[in-house]
Coordinates of C-alpha atoms in Angstrom, one line a residue:
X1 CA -77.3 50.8 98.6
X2 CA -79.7 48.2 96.5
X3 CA -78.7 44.8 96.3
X4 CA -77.7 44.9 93.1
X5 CA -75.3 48.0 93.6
X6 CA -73.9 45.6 96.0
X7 CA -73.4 42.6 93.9
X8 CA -72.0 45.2 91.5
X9 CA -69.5 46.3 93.9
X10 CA -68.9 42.8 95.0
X11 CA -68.4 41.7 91.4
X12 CA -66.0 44.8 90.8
X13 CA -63.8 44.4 93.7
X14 CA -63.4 40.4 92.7
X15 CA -62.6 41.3 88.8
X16 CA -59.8 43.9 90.5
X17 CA -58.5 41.3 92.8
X18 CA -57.9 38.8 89.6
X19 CA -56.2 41.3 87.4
X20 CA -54.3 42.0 90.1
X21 CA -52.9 38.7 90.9
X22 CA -52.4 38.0 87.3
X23 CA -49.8 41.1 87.1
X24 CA -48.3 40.2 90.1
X25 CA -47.6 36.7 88.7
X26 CA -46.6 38.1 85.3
X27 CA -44.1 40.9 87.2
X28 CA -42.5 37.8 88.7
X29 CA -42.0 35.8 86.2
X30 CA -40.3 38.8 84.3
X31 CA -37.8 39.5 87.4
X32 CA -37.5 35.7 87.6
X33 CA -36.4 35.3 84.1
X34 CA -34.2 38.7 84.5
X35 CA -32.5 36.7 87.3
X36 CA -32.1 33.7 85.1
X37 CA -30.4 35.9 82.1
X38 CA -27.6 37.8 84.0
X39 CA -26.6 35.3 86.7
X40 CA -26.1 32.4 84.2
X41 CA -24.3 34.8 81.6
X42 CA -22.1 36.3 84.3
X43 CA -21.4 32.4 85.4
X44 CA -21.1 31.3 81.9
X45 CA -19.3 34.4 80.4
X46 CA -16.5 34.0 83.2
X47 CA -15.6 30.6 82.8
X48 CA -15.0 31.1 79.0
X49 CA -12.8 33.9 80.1
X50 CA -10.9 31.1 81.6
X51 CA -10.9 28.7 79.3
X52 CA -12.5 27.5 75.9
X53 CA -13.5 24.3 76.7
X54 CA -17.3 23.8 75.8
X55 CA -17.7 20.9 78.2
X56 CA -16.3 22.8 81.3
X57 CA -18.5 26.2 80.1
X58 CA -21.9 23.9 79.5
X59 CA -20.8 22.0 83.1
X60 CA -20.8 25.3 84.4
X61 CA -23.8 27.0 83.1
X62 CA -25.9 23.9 83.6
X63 CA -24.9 23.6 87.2
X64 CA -25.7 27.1 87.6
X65 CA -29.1 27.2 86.1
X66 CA -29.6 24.0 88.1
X67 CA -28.7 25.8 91.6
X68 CA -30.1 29.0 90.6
X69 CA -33.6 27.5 89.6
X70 CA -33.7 25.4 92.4
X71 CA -32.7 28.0 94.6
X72 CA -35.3 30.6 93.6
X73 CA -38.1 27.9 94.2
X74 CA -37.5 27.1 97.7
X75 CA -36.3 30.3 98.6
X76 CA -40.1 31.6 96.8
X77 CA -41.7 28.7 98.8
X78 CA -40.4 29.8 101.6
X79 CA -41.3 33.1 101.4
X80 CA -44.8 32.2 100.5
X81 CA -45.2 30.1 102.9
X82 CA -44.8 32.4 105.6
X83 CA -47.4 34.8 103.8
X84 CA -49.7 32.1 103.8
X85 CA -49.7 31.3 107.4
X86 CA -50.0 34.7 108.0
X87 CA -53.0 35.3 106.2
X88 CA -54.3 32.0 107.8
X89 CA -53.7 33.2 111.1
X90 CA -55.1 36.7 110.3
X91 CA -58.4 35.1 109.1
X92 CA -59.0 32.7 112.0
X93 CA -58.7 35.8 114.5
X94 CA -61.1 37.8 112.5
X95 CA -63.7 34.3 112.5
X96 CA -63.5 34.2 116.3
X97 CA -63.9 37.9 116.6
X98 CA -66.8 37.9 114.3
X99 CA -68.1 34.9 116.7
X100 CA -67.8 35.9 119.9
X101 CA -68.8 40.1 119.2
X102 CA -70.9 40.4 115.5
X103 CA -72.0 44.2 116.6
X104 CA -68.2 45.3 117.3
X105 CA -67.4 44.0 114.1
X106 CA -69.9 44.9 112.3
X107 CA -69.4 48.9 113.5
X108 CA -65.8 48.2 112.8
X109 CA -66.6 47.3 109.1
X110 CA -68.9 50.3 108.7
X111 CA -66.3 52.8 110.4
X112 CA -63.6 51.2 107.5
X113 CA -66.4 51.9 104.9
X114 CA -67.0 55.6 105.9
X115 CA -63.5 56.0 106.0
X116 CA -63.2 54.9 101.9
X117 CA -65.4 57.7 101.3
X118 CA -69.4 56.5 101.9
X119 CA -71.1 58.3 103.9
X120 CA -72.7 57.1 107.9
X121 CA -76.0 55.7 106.0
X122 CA -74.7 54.3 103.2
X123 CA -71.6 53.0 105.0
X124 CA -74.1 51.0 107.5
X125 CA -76.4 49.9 105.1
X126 CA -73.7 48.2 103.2
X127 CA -72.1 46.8 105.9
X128 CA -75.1 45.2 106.9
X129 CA -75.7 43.3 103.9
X130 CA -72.0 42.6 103.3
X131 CA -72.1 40.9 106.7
X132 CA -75.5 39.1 105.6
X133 CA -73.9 37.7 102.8
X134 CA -70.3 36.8 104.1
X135 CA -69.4 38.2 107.0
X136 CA -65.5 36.8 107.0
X137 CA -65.3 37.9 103.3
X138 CA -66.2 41.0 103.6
X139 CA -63.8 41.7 106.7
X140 CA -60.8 39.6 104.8
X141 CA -61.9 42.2 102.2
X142 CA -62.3 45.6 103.5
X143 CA -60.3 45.2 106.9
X144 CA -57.2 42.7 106.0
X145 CA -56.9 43.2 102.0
X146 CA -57.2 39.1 101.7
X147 CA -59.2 37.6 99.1
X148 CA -60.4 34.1 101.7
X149 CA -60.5 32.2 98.3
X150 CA -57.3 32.9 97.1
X151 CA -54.9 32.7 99.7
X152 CA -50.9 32.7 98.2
X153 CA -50.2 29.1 97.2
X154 CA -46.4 28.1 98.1
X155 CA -46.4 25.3 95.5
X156 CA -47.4 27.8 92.9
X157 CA -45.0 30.3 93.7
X158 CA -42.0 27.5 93.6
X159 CA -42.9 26.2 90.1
X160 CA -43.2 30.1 88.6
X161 CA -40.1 31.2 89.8
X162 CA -38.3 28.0 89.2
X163 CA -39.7 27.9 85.2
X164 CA -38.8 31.5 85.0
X165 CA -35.3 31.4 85.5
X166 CA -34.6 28.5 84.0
X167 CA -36.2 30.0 80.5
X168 CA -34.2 33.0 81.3
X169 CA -30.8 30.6 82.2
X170 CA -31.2 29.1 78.9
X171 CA -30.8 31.8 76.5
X172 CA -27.2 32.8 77.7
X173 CA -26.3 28.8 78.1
X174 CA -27.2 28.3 74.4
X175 CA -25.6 31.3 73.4
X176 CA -22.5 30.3 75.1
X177 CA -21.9 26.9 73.5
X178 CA -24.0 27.3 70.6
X179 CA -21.0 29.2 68.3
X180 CA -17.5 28.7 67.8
X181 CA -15.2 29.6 70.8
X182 CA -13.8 32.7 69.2
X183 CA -17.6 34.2 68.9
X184 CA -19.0 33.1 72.1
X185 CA -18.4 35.3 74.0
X186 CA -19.8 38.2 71.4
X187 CA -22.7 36.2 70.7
X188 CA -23.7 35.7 74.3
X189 CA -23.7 39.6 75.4
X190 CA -25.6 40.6 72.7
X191 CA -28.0 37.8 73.0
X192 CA -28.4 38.5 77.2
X193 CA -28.2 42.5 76.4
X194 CA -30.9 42.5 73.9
X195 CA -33.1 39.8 76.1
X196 CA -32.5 42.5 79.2
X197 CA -33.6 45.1 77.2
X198 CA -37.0 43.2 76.5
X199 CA -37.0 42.1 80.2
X200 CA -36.7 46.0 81.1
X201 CA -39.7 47.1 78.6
X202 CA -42.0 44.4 79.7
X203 CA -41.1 45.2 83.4
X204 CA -41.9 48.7 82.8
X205 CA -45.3 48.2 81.0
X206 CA -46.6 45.8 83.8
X207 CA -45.4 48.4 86.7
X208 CA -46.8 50.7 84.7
X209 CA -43.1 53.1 85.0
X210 CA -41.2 54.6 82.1
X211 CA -39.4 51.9 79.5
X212 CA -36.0 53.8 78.9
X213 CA -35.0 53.3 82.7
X214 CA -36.0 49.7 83.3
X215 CA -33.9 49.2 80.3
X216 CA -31.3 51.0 81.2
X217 CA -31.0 49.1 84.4
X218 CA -31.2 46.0 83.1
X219 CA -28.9 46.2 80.3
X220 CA -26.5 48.3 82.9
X221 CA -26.3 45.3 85.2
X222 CA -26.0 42.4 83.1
X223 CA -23.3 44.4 81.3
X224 CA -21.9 45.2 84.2
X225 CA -22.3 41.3 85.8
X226 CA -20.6 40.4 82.4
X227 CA -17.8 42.5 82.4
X228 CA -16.9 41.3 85.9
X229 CA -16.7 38.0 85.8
X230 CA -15.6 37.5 82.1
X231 CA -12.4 39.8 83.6
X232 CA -12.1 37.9 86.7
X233 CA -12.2 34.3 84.6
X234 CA -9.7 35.5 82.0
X235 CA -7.3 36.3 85.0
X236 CA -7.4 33.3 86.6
X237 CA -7.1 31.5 83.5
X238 CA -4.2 33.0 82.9
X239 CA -2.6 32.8 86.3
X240 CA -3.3 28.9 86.4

């Protein structure tokens, strides 16, 4: 393997790392604004089963988006977090292995190299002038899947999921208060099915799975979220 073969392959692998933290981003700020959509209309869609007061539904819906959003961003920070430290911890181990035996590791990242598919010579010869170049990059590379430079930032994570939903939240909120109270209820589940329905294509086409059954689950759940709790707040309205 040439030097430039190897900056190829080093450029390559970099260019697939980004695209695939961009879908992964993208994915969840789909889910996140999925989330959004049917937990706020369920919320909102119940209490105008109960009553048709547009203060008490916007109350509702904003207190929902509110604790949903807020929820979703520490819960994702959280979650992050953890992966962060653990990618932290995996890296330092790897730095002190690489310190204290550079020959074990360095046959280590050539056995990992034969085993995608290069053969003894070539496998060596790259792993040679990987480790010349970065050693803890290339072992964070080819050994642990982690890109050193682009470790999962918690903060990040938080603000995504927290935008996400709340874009997704506001769509059934406006729908809800928007119209008079003998049509919101209509307006609102067609607003939240069609919005599912886009959430489902654009789900589909990033995971790179077929349209009709992403939609299908969407729309199938938020219906089904809907139907619930739009039953459930037209009972108790009644019964108080």
């Amino acid at each position: 393997m040439t030097e430039a073969d190897g900056t190829a392959e080093h450029g390559a692998a970099e260019q697939s790392a980004a695209i695939s933290t961009r879908l992964n981003w993208l994915r969840a700020g789909v889910l996140g604004a999925n989330d959004g959509i049917i937990s706020t209309a369920g919320l909102v869609v119940g209490v105008a089963g109960a009553t048709t007061s547009r203060t008490a539904i916007l109350a509702a819906g904003v207190a929902g988006l509110l604790a949903g959003a807020l929820s979703m961003a520490a819960g994702e920070y959280v979650s992050v977090s953890s992966q962060r430290d653990s990618e932290k911890a995996a890296l330092d181990v790897e730095r002190r292995e690489l310190e204290e035996s550079p020959e074990a590791e360095l046959e280590e990242l050539t056995g990992l190299l034969v085993g995608r598919g290069l053969s003894e010579p070539v496998a060596r010869e790259a792993a040679e002038q990987l480790t010349e170049r970065d050693a803890l990059r290339a072992h964070a590379r080819v050994e642990l899947g982690i890109n050193p430079d682009e470790l999962a930032n918690p903060w990040h994570a938080a603000a995504a999921s927290l935008v996400a939903f709340t874009v997704g939240a506001l769509l059934p909120l406006l729908a809800i208060v928007l119209p008079g109270a003998s049509q919101r209820v209509p307006v609102t589940v067609v607003a939240v099915l069609l919005s599912l329905t886009l959430c489902g294509v654009l789900s589909a086409r990033l995971g790179g799975a077929p349209a009709a059954r992403a939609i299908l689950r969407n729309v199938a759940g938020g219906a089904l979220a809907m139907a619930v709790t739009y039953a459930v707040g037209t009972w108790l309205g009644a019964a108080t």
